[in-house]
Coordinates of C-alpha atoms and ligand atoms in Angstrom, one line a residue:
M25 CA -0.2 0.3 0.6
R26 CA 1.4 3.2 -1.3
K27 CA 1.3 6.9 1.4
F28 CA -1.7 9.0 -1.3
G29 CA 0.5 12.6 -0.4
N30 CA -0.8 14.4 2.9
T31 CA -4.8 12.7 2.8
G32 CA -3.9 9.9 4.8
M33 CA -5.4 7.4 2.4
E34 CA -3.3 3.8 2.0
I35 CA -3.6 3.5 -1.1
K36 CA -2.1 0.1 -4.1
R37 CA -0.5 2.0 -6.4
V38 CA -3.1 0.5 -9.5
G39 CA -6.1 2.5 -9.3
F40 CA -9.3 2.0 -11.4
G41 CA -10.6 4.5 -14.5
G42 CA -14.2 4.3 -14.2
I43 CA -14.3 6.3 -17.8
P44 CA -15.1 2.3 -19.2
I45 CA -18.4 1.7 -17.2
Q46 CA -20.4 4.0 -19.8
R47 CA -20.5 1.0 -22.3
I48 CA -20.8 -1.7 -20.5
S49 CA -23.7 -3.2 -18.3
Q50 CA -24.1 -2.8 -14.1
E51 CA -23.4 -6.4 -14.4
D52 CA -20.4 -6.2 -16.0
T53 CA -19.6 -3.4 -14.1
N54 CA -20.5 -5.6 -10.7
K55 CA -17.8 -7.3 -11.7
V56 CA -15.1 -5.8 -12.8
I57 CA -16.0 -4.0 -8.9
D58 CA -15.8 -7.8 -8.2
E59 CA -12.0 -8.5 -9.8
L60 CA -11.0 -4.4 -8.1
E61 CA -12.2 -6.0 -4.7
K62 CA -10.3 -9.7 -4.5
C63 CA -7.2 -7.7 -6.0
G64 CA -7.0 -5.5 -3.4
V65 CA -7.7 -2.2 -5.0
N66 CA -9.1 0.5 -3.0
F67 CA -9.8 4.1 -5.5
I68 CA -11.9 5.0 -8.0
D69 CA -12.1 7.3 -10.2
T70 CA -14.9 8.7 -12.2
A71 CA -16.7 11.2 -12.6
R72 CA -19.7 13.8 -13.3
G73 CA -19.7 13.8 -17.1
Y74 CA -19.0 10.3 -17.5
T75 CA -22.5 9.4 -17.5
I76 CA -24.3 6.4 -16.2
S77 CA -20.4 5.8 -14.1
E78 CA -21.6 7.0 -11.1
E79 CA -24.9 5.4 -10.9
Y80 CA -23.0 2.0 -12.1
L81 CA -20.1 2.4 -8.9
G82 CA -23.1 3.3 -6.9
N83 CA -25.1 0.6 -7.4
A84 CA -21.5 -1.6 -7.3
L85 CA -20.1 -0.7 -4.2
K86 CA -23.7 -1.0 -2.2
G87 CA -22.9 -3.4 1.1
R88 CA -18.8 -3.1 0.4
R89 CA -18.5 1.5 -0.3
E90 CA -15.8 1.4 3.6
K91 CA -13.2 -1.3 1.0
F92 CA -12.9 1.2 -1.1
Y93 CA -11.7 5.4 -1.1
I94 CA -13.9 7.1 -3.7
A95 CA -13.1 10.1 -6.5
T96 CA -14.6 11.6 -8.8
K97 CA -14.9 15.1 -10.6
S98 CA -17.0 18.2 -11.5
M99 CA -16.9 20.0 -14.9
S100 CA -18.7 23.1 -12.1
R101 CA -16.6 26.1 -12.2
N102 CA -19.3 28.3 -10.2
Y103 CA -20.4 28.2 -6.7
E104 CA -23.9 26.8 -6.8
S105 CA -23.6 24.6 -9.8
M106 CA -20.4 22.7 -7.2
K107 CA -22.3 22.7 -5.0
K108 CA -25.3 20.9 -7.0
D109 CA -22.8 19.1 -8.5
I110 CA -21.2 17.1 -5.4
E111 CA -24.8 16.8 -4.0
I112 CA -25.9 14.2 -7.7
S113 CA -22.5 12.7 -6.8
L114 CA -23.3 11.6 -3.3
K115 CA -27.2 10.8 -4.3
N116 CA -25.5 8.3 -7.8
L117 CA -22.7 6.9 -5.2
Q118 CA -25.2 6.2 -2.4
T119 CA -23.0 7.3 0.3
D120 CA -22.7 10.6 2.9
Y121 CA -19.2 11.2 1.5
I122 CA -16.9 11.0 -1.1
D123 CA -12.9 11.1 0.0
L124 CA -11.4 12.9 -2.9
Y125 CA -13.9 15.8 -4.7
Q126 CA -11.7 17.1 -7.9
M127 CA -12.3 20.6 -10.1
H128 CA -12.3 18.2 -13.5
N129 CA -10.1 19.6 -16.6
V130 CA -9.5 22.6 -15.7
K131 CA -7.2 24.4 -18.8
P132 CA -4.7 27.6 -17.5
A133 CA -7.0 30.5 -18.9
E134 CA -10.0 29.8 -16.2
Y135 CA -7.8 28.5 -13.4
D136 CA -7.5 32.0 -11.4
T137 CA -10.6 32.2 -11.8
I138 CA -12.1 29.4 -9.9
F139 CA -11.6 29.6 -6.0
G140 CA -13.6 34.1 -5.9
E141 CA -17.7 33.8 -3.6
D142 CA -19.1 32.4 -5.9
R143 CA -17.4 30.2 -7.6
A144 CA -17.0 26.1 -7.6
Y145 CA -13.6 25.9 -5.3
R146 CA -15.7 27.7 -2.4
A147 CA -18.0 25.3 -3.0
L148 CA -16.1 22.3 -2.0
L149 CA -13.6 24.2 0.8
E150 CA -17.9 24.2 2.2
A151 CA -19.3 20.1 1.3
K152 CA -15.4 19.4 3.6
E153 CA -16.0 21.3 6.6
A154 CA -19.8 19.8 6.6
G155 CA -18.0 16.3 5.6
K156 CA -19.4 15.3 3.1
I157 CA -16.0 15.4 0.9
K158 CA -13.0 14.2 2.8
H159 CA -10.3 15.9 0.1
I160 CA -10.2 18.7 -2.7
G161 CA -8.2 17.8 -6.2
I162 CA -7.4 19.0 -8.8
T163 CA -7.0 17.0 -12.8
S164 CA -6.2 19.4 -16.0
H165 CA -4.6 18.1 -19.3
G166 CA -3.2 21.7 -19.0
L167 CA 0.3 22.4 -17.4
E168 CA 0.5 25.9 -16.1
T169 CA -2.3 24.5 -14.0
V170 CA -0.9 21.7 -12.1
E171 CA 2.0 24.0 -11.3
K172 CA 0.4 26.4 -9.7
A173 CA -2.1 24.0 -7.9
V174 CA 1.2 22.5 -6.4
E175 CA 2.1 25.2 -5.5
S176 CA -1.1 27.5 -4.4
G177 CA -1.2 24.3 -2.0
K178 CA -5.3 24.2 -2.5
F179 CA -5.4 21.1 -4.1
E180 CA -4.1 17.2 -1.8
T181 CA -3.6 15.7 -5.0
I182 CA -2.9 16.9 -9.3
Q183 CA -4.4 14.1 -11.3
F184 CA -2.8 15.4 -15.4
P185 CA -1.7 12.5 -18.2
Y186 CA 1.6 10.9 -17.8
N187 CA 2.4 7.7 -20.2
I188 CA 5.4 6.8 -22.4
V189 CA 5.3 9.2 -25.3
E190 CA 3.9 11.9 -22.3
N191 CA 6.4 12.8 -19.7
Q192 CA 5.9 16.1 -19.5
A193 CA 4.9 16.2 -15.9
D194 CA 7.1 15.0 -14.6
E195 CA 8.9 18.1 -12.9
V196 CA 5.4 19.4 -11.6
F197 CA 5.0 15.5 -10.2
K198 CA 8.5 15.7 -8.1
K199 CA 7.5 18.0 -7.1
A200 CA 3.8 17.5 -5.9
H201 CA 5.5 14.4 -4.2
E202 CA 8.3 16.7 -2.4
K203 CA 4.4 18.4 -1.0
G204 CA 3.0 15.9 -0.1
V205 CA 0.8 16.4 -2.7
G206 CA -1.3 12.8 -3.3
T207 CA 0.0 12.0 -7.7
I208 CA -2.6 10.6 -10.0
V209 CA -1.9 9.0 -13.4
M210 CA -4.4 9.2 -15.8
K211 CA -4.0 8.2 -20.0
P212 CA -1.3 5.8 -19.1
L213 CA -1.5 4.1 -22.1
A214 CA -2.1 7.2 -23.9
G215 CA -5.5 7.1 -24.9
G216 CA -5.6 3.2 -26.0
A217 CA -2.3 4.3 -29.1
I218 CA -0.1 2.8 -26.9
D219 CA -1.1 -1.6 -26.9
D220 CA 1.5 -3.0 -24.5
G221 CA -0.5 -2.1 -21.2
T222 CA 2.5 -3.9 -18.9
L223 CA 4.8 -1.8 -20.3
A224 CA 2.5 1.0 -20.2
M225 CA 2.3 0.6 -16.4
K226 CA 5.3 -0.2 -15.4
Y227 CA 7.0 2.6 -16.9
I228 CA 5.0 4.8 -15.0
L229 CA 4.9 2.7 -11.2
S230 CA 9.2 2.9 -11.7
R231 CA 8.3 5.9 -11.1
E232 CA 9.0 6.4 -7.6
Y233 CA 6.6 10.1 -7.1
I234 CA 3.5 8.9 -8.5
D235 CA 1.7 8.0 -5.9
V236 CA -0.9 5.5 -8.6
A237 CA -2.8 5.1 -12.0
I238 CA -5.4 4.7 -13.7
P239 CA -6.3 2.4 -16.2
G240 CA -10.0 2.5 -17.8
M241 CA -10.6 -0.8 -16.7
D242 CA -14.2 -2.9 -18.3
T243 CA -13.5 -6.0 -17.4
P244 CA -12.2 -8.7 -14.8
E245 CA -9.4 -10.2 -17.1
Q246 CA -7.7 -6.1 -17.6
V247 CA -7.8 -5.6 -13.4
R248 CA -6.2 -9.2 -13.3
E249 CA -3.5 -8.3 -15.6
N250 CA -2.7 -4.4 -14.4
T251 CA -2.1 -4.8 -10.9
A252 CA 0.2 -8.1 -11.7
V253 CA 2.3 -5.5 -13.3
L254 CA 3.0 -4.4 -9.4
E255 CA 4.5 -7.4 -8.8
N256 CA 8.1 -6.9 -11.1
F257 CA 8.0 -3.2 -13.2
E258 CA 11.2 -3.0 -12.8
L259 CA 12.4 -1.4 -16.3
T260 CA 13.9 -3.9 -18.4
E261 CA 17.5 -3.5 -21.1
E262 CA 14.7 -5.5 -23.7
D263 CA 11.6 -2.8 -22.4
N264 CA 13.4 0.0 -22.7
V265 CA 14.2 -0.7 -26.9
K266 CA 10.8 -1.4 -26.9
I267 CA 10.0 2.1 -24.9
T268 CA 12.3 3.7 -27.6
K269 CA 10.9 2.2 -30.3
I270 CA 7.3 3.5 -29.3
K271 CA 8.6 6.9 -28.6
S272 CA 9.7 7.4 -32.2
E273 CA 6.7 5.9 -33.7
L274 CA 4.2 7.1 -32.2
G275 CA 6.2 11.0 -31.2
T276 CA 3.6 13.4 -30.0
N277 CA 1.0 14.8 -32.1
F278 CA -1.0 11.8 -32.3
C279 CA -4.3 11.8 -31.1
R280 CA -5.7 10.4 -26.8
R281 CA -9.2 10.3 -28.5
C282 CA -10.0 12.4 -25.5
E283 CA -12.9 13.7 -27.2
Y284 CA -12.7 17.4 -26.1
C285 CA -12.9 18.1 -29.7
L286 CA -15.7 17.1 -29.8
P287 CA -18.9 17.9 -31.0
C288 CA -17.0 19.0 -34.6
P289 CA -20.5 21.1 -36.5
Q290 CA -20.2 19.1 -39.7
G291 CA -20.3 15.4 -37.5
V292 CA -17.0 14.3 -38.8
I293 CA -15.6 11.8 -35.7
I294 CA -12.5 13.5 -35.7
P295 CA -10.5 10.2 -32.5
Q296 CA -11.6 7.5 -35.0
N297 CA -10.7 9.0 -37.5
F298 CA -7.5 8.9 -36.1
L299 CA -7.9 5.5 -34.7
L300 CA -8.9 3.7 -38.0
E301 CA -5.5 5.7 -39.8
G302 CA -3.2 4.5 -37.0
Y303 CA -4.2 0.8 -37.2
Y304 CA -3.5 1.4 -41.1
T305 CA 0.0 2.9 -40.7
R306 CA 1.5 1.2 -36.8
Y307 CA -0.3 -1.9 -36.3
G308 CA 0.0 -3.3 -40.1
L309 CA -4.2 -3.7 -40.4
Q310 CA -5.0 -1.9 -44.2
D311 CA -7.5 -3.9 -45.5
W312 CA -10.0 -3.8 -42.5
A313 CA -8.8 -0.1 -42.0
I314 CA -10.2 1.1 -44.8
D315 CA -12.9 -1.0 -44.0
R316 CA -14.3 0.1 -41.0
Y317 CA -13.2 4.3 -42.9
K318 CA -15.7 3.3 -45.6
A319 CA -18.4 1.8 -43.0
L320 CA -18.4 5.9 -41.0
G321 CA -21.3 7.4 -42.5
E322 CA -20.6 10.0 -45.2
D323 CA -19.8 13.0 -42.8
Q324 CA -18.4 11.0 -40.6
R325 CA -15.7 11.0 -42.7
A326 CA -12.3 13.1 -42.2
S327 CA -12.8 14.1 -45.7
N328 CA -15.8 16.1 -44.8
C329 CA -13.2 18.6 -43.1
V330 CA -14.6 22.2 -44.1
E331 CA -11.3 23.4 -42.1
C332 CA -13.3 26.4 -39.6
G333 CA -11.5 24.8 -37.0
A334 CA -13.3 24.7 -34.4
C335 CA -12.6 21.8 -32.3
E336 CA -8.9 22.7 -33.1
S337 CA -9.2 25.5 -29.9
K338 CA -10.8 23.0 -28.2
C339 CA -8.3 19.9 -28.5
P340 CA -5.6 20.4 -25.2
Y341 CA -3.2 18.8 -27.1
E342 CA -2.9 21.7 -29.4
L343 CA -3.4 19.4 -32.0
P344 CA -3.2 20.5 -35.9
I345 CA -6.3 18.6 -36.0
I346 CA -7.4 19.7 -39.4
E347 CA -3.5 19.2 -41.3
M348 CA -4.2 15.4 -39.6
L349 CA -7.3 14.8 -40.8
K350 CA -6.5 15.7 -44.9
N351 CA -3.6 12.8 -43.6
V352 CA -5.9 11.0 -42.5
V353 CA -7.6 11.0 -46.0
N354 CA -4.9 10.9 -48.3
T355 CA -4.1 7.2 -46.2
L356 CA -7.6 5.7 -46.3
E357 CA -9.3 7.3 -49.6
K358 CA -6.5 6.7 -51.8
Ligands
SF4_28 S1 -12.1 21.9 -39.2 FE1 -13.1 20.3 -39.1 S2 -13.2 18.3 -38.4 FE2 -12.7 20.2 -36.8 S3 -14.1 21.5 -36.4 FE3 -14.4 21.9 -38.1 S4 -14.9 20.7 -40.0 FE4 -15.2 19.8 -37.9
SF4_29 S1 -7.8 15.5 -31.5 FE1 -7.3 16.5 -29.7 S2 -9.6 16.9 -28.2 FE2 -9.5 15.4 -30.1 S3 -9.7 13.6 -29.2 FE3 -7.8 13.8 -29.7 S4 -6.3 14.5 -28.3 FE4 -8.6 15.2 -27.8

């Protein structure tokens, strides 16, 4: 078990990311939670924004809530809506308290605006005083946000993407760890771009300053695979060769499938286009990728992009989506 910053929580370094609950049933959610319990995973992270995730988890945790630390988060930025969201989370999760409530995906430009009298942070402080939440955290895709959060002393945990191809948070995670701020890694598989899950988890767990990685898991097998890594996560020479190869193949301009760019006004399913291109170029599944691309609606394909630019301003990784979609067309429609 790992001391989770200064929160007083003791957690397993492999936690559970609740995004995939959205694509499975209540019954399958129960099976995943059964497996978490068996494997000793005791940190569960979800979000108000993950549709039915909180509700399914609440049902699955009935009668065993005390065995887990529950973290959730809200995109609310003002006082009233955050207050409301905390109540909804408590109801959905069927609990009197939430162990960690996080401000979800705070962009660097809005960081300074969350602390005023009628802003969200005040609602979190009040909920903490009332015992409805135990700790306050923050999540972001923007480095400046978490840097400021660690400096401020206002947040007990930070959550940021970190994986083989995205390690720009190294320094801020180290600093957070030194200061007793809990460190949570999201996107350990770079949104599915890295297909060797064991290697991806080893890479993260071998960093001592990271408290917990929270891969999204939707089957008991995945829970077993990810927790097995805890038995030995020392990187071998062979692992390092593979890591170098993955880094050079993916570079930094790749889609993490966070879907913040959606909806596109034209209906282009942006991340799906990049995913299929990846299957074509990286995994040698050319025919399959082309078939799947053709199976998309005409409006959903990369070629339907009219270059309005609406998506690019929403992408937290500042990807040149328009140019990248042109590459998709060149690859999959040639
Ligand atoms: S630039 Fe293209 S993909 Fe992006 S929102 Fe506009 S039409 Fe959609
Ligand atoms: S293009 Fe950017 S915003 Fe859209 S899914 Fe990919 S990483 Fe996320």
